[in-house]
Short mmCIF file of C-alpha atoms in Angstrom, two decimals:
data_model
loop_
_atom_site.label_atom_id
_atom_site.label_comp_id
_atom_site.label_asym_id
_atom_site.label_seq_id
_atom_site.Cartn_x
_atom_site.Cartn_y
_atom_site.Cartn_z
CA MET A 13 0.00 0.00 0.00
CA ASN A 14 1.22 3.46 -0.85
CA ALA A 15 2.11 5.66 2.14
CA GLU A 16 -0.25 8.31 0.84
CA GLY A 17 -3.83 8.19 -0.42
CA ASP A 18 -4.99 8.89 -3.93
CA GLN A 19 -5.10 12.66 -3.36
CA GLY A 20 -1.74 13.03 -1.62
CA GLU A 21 -3.25 12.60 1.85
CA PRO A 22 -1.17 10.66 4.37
CA ALA A 23 -2.39 7.07 4.77
CA GLU A 24 -3.58 7.61 8.34
CA HIS A 25 -5.75 10.53 7.18
CA VAL A 26 -7.31 8.35 4.52
CA ARG A 27 -7.94 5.56 7.07
CA PHE A 28 -9.35 8.07 9.57
CA ALA A 29 -11.86 9.35 7.01
CA ALA A 30 -12.75 5.78 6.05
CA HIS A 31 -13.22 4.79 9.70
CA LEU A 32 -15.49 7.79 10.29
CA ALA A 33 -17.56 6.97 7.21
CA ASP A 34 -17.86 3.32 8.24
CA LEU A 35 -18.83 4.26 11.80
CA GLU A 36 -21.50 6.68 10.58
CA GLN A 37 -23.10 4.02 8.41
CA VAL A 38 -22.74 0.92 10.58
CA ALA A 39 -25.85 -1.05 11.43
CA ASP A 40 -26.65 -1.21 15.13
CA GLY A 41 -25.93 -4.94 15.28
CA ASP A 42 -22.45 -4.48 13.82
CA GLU A 43 -21.45 -1.33 15.69
CA PHE A 44 -19.35 -2.83 18.46
CA GLU A 45 -17.51 -5.25 16.19
CA LEU A 46 -16.62 -2.30 13.94
CA VAL A 47 -15.45 -0.26 16.93
CA GLY A 48 -13.16 -3.17 17.82
CA ARG A 49 -11.77 -3.32 14.27
CA VAL A 50 -11.13 0.43 14.25
CA LEU A 51 -9.36 0.19 17.60
CA ALA A 52 -7.13 -2.53 16.15
CA ASP A 53 -5.67 0.00 13.69
CA PRO A 54 -1.90 0.31 14.16
CA ASP A 55 -2.20 4.09 14.58
CA GLN A 56 -3.81 4.09 18.02
CA VAL A 57 -4.09 7.86 18.33
CA MET A 58 -5.99 8.07 15.06
CA ALA A 59 -8.14 5.05 15.91
CA ARG A 60 -9.15 6.42 19.31
CA ALA A 61 -9.91 9.81 17.72
CA ALA A 62 -12.26 8.15 15.24
CA VAL A 63 -13.96 6.12 17.96
CA VAL A 64 -14.38 9.09 20.32
CA ARG A 65 -16.11 11.02 17.53
CA HIS A 66 -18.41 8.07 16.99
CA LEU A 67 -18.98 7.62 20.71
CA ASP A 68 -19.83 11.32 21.13
CA ARG A 69 -22.26 11.25 18.21
CA ARG A 70 -24.03 8.08 19.32
CA ALA A 71 -24.10 9.09 22.97
CA ALA A 72 -25.69 12.43 22.10
CA GLU A 73 -28.35 10.58 20.07
CA LEU A 74 -29.08 7.89 22.65
CA CYS A 75 -28.48 9.75 25.91
CA PRO A 76 -32.05 10.84 26.61
CA GLY A 77 -33.72 7.61 25.58
CA PRO A 78 -34.28 4.11 26.90
CA ALA A 79 -31.74 2.54 24.52
CA TRP A 80 -28.90 4.23 26.43
CA GLU A 81 -28.34 1.59 29.11
CA GLU A 82 -27.89 -1.35 26.75
CA TRP A 83 -25.80 0.66 24.31
CA ALA A 84 -23.55 2.11 27.02
CA ALA A 85 -22.94 -1.34 28.53
CA ALA A 86 -21.99 -2.79 25.14
CA MET A 87 -19.80 0.21 24.30
CA ALA A 88 -18.08 -0.10 27.69
CA ARG A 89 -17.10 -3.66 26.79
CA ALA A 90 -15.89 -2.57 23.34
CA VAL A 91 -13.62 0.19 24.69
CA ALA A 92 -12.62 -1.41 28.00
CA ALA A 93 -8.92 -1.53 27.13
CA HIS A 94 -8.80 2.20 26.31
CA VAL A 95 -8.66 4.50 29.33
CA PHE A 96 -9.66 7.72 27.55
CA LEU A 97 -12.63 6.13 25.77
CA THR A 98 -13.79 4.45 28.98
CA ARG A 99 -13.62 7.77 30.81
CA ARG A 100 -15.49 9.57 28.05
CA LEU A 101 -18.29 6.99 28.16
CA ARG A 102 -18.44 7.25 31.96
CA GLU A 103 -18.67 11.04 31.62
CA TRP A 104 -21.51 10.70 29.11
CA SER A 105 -23.30 8.58 31.71
CA LEU A 106 -22.80 11.31 34.30
CA LEU A 107 -23.97 13.98 31.85
CA ARG A 108 -27.04 11.87 31.18
CA ALA A 109 -27.77 11.67 34.90
CA VAL A 110 -27.35 15.43 35.31
CA THR A 111 -29.43 16.25 32.23
CA LEU A 112 -32.27 13.87 33.07
CA ARG A 113 -32.09 14.80 36.74
CA LEU A 114 -31.24 11.27 37.79
CA PRO A 115 -29.14 10.73 40.94
CA TRP A 116 -25.54 11.97 40.69
CA HIS A 117 -22.85 13.22 43.07
CA ALA A 118 -21.25 16.66 43.08
CA ASP A 119 -17.82 15.11 43.75
CA GLU A 120 -18.09 13.13 40.53
CA LEU A 121 -18.96 16.25 38.57
CA LEU A 122 -16.12 18.22 40.12
CA ALA A 123 -13.64 15.41 39.40
CA SER A 124 -14.73 15.19 35.75
CA SER A 125 -12.93 16.66 32.75
CA ASP A 126 -13.25 20.23 31.58
CA TRP A 127 -15.19 18.82 28.60
CA LEU A 128 -17.91 17.39 30.83
CA GLN A 129 -17.99 20.32 33.24
CA LEU A 130 -18.49 22.73 30.34
CA LYS A 131 -21.27 20.58 28.86
CA ALA A 132 -23.02 20.38 32.24
CA ALA A 133 -22.51 24.12 32.79
CA ALA A 134 -24.42 24.75 29.56
CA GLY A 135 -27.24 22.42 30.64
CA PRO A 136 -30.54 22.90 32.44
CA ASP A 137 -29.94 21.34 35.87
CA PRO A 138 -29.92 24.07 38.56
CA GLU A 139 -28.08 21.85 41.06
CA ALA A 140 -25.24 21.15 38.60
CA LEU A 141 -25.15 24.82 37.61
CA GLY A 142 -24.83 25.83 41.27
CA VAL A 143 -22.00 23.37 41.89
CA LEU A 144 -20.14 24.46 38.76
CA ALA A 145 -20.75 28.19 39.27
CA GLU A 146 -19.10 27.88 42.67
CA CYS A 147 -16.42 25.24 42.12
CA GLY A 148 -16.03 24.61 38.38
CA ARG A 149 -12.45 23.95 37.36
CA THR A 150 -12.00 26.94 35.03
CA LYS A 151 -13.23 30.51 34.88
CA ARG A 152 -15.04 29.68 31.63
CA ILE A 153 -16.94 26.81 33.31
CA ARG A 154 -17.86 28.95 36.31
CA ASN A 155 -19.03 31.82 34.09
CA THR A 156 -21.04 29.51 31.83
CA ALA A 157 -22.75 28.00 34.88
CA ARG A 158 -23.49 31.45 36.34
CA THR A 159 -25.03 32.50 33.03
CA GLY A 160 -27.16 29.35 33.12
CA LEU A 161 -28.33 30.13 36.64
CA ALA A 162 -29.22 33.67 35.61
CA ARG A 163 -31.15 32.27 32.64
CA LEU A 164 -33.12 30.11 35.06
CA GLY A 165 -33.70 33.09 37.34
CA LYS A 166 -31.63 31.50 40.11
CA GLY A 167 -28.42 33.49 39.85
#
């Protein structure tokens, strides 16, 4: 195989685009097998980047609905050997709990990544907004949460 794609793109860029296209079109029953194949790519950074994009897209689609639990459990098995992907899935579960006002713990939210804190700070849960307005990791997170509280008439 040539080191570059047909249009002068590096091979990993071509594979990345192909992985993304495959992941966007995969049937539900084949999703986790495909995730495993993508994660077997020799370029692990590129493979994880493709899978995290897929995970974020699917999680956003499934998060509010009843299909979440089964999907998240299967995805957890598919990404179990990858620390970043496992953490991202766990954070989606926490964001789901915050968004749907299911039980969650402030310590978990405060220990989460800037990515999750910022997503939660832009959300509708007044309890999460209060926690993040006071103790969010960055000024941006705290300000976003304060704006959310003001929007809700609680700030």
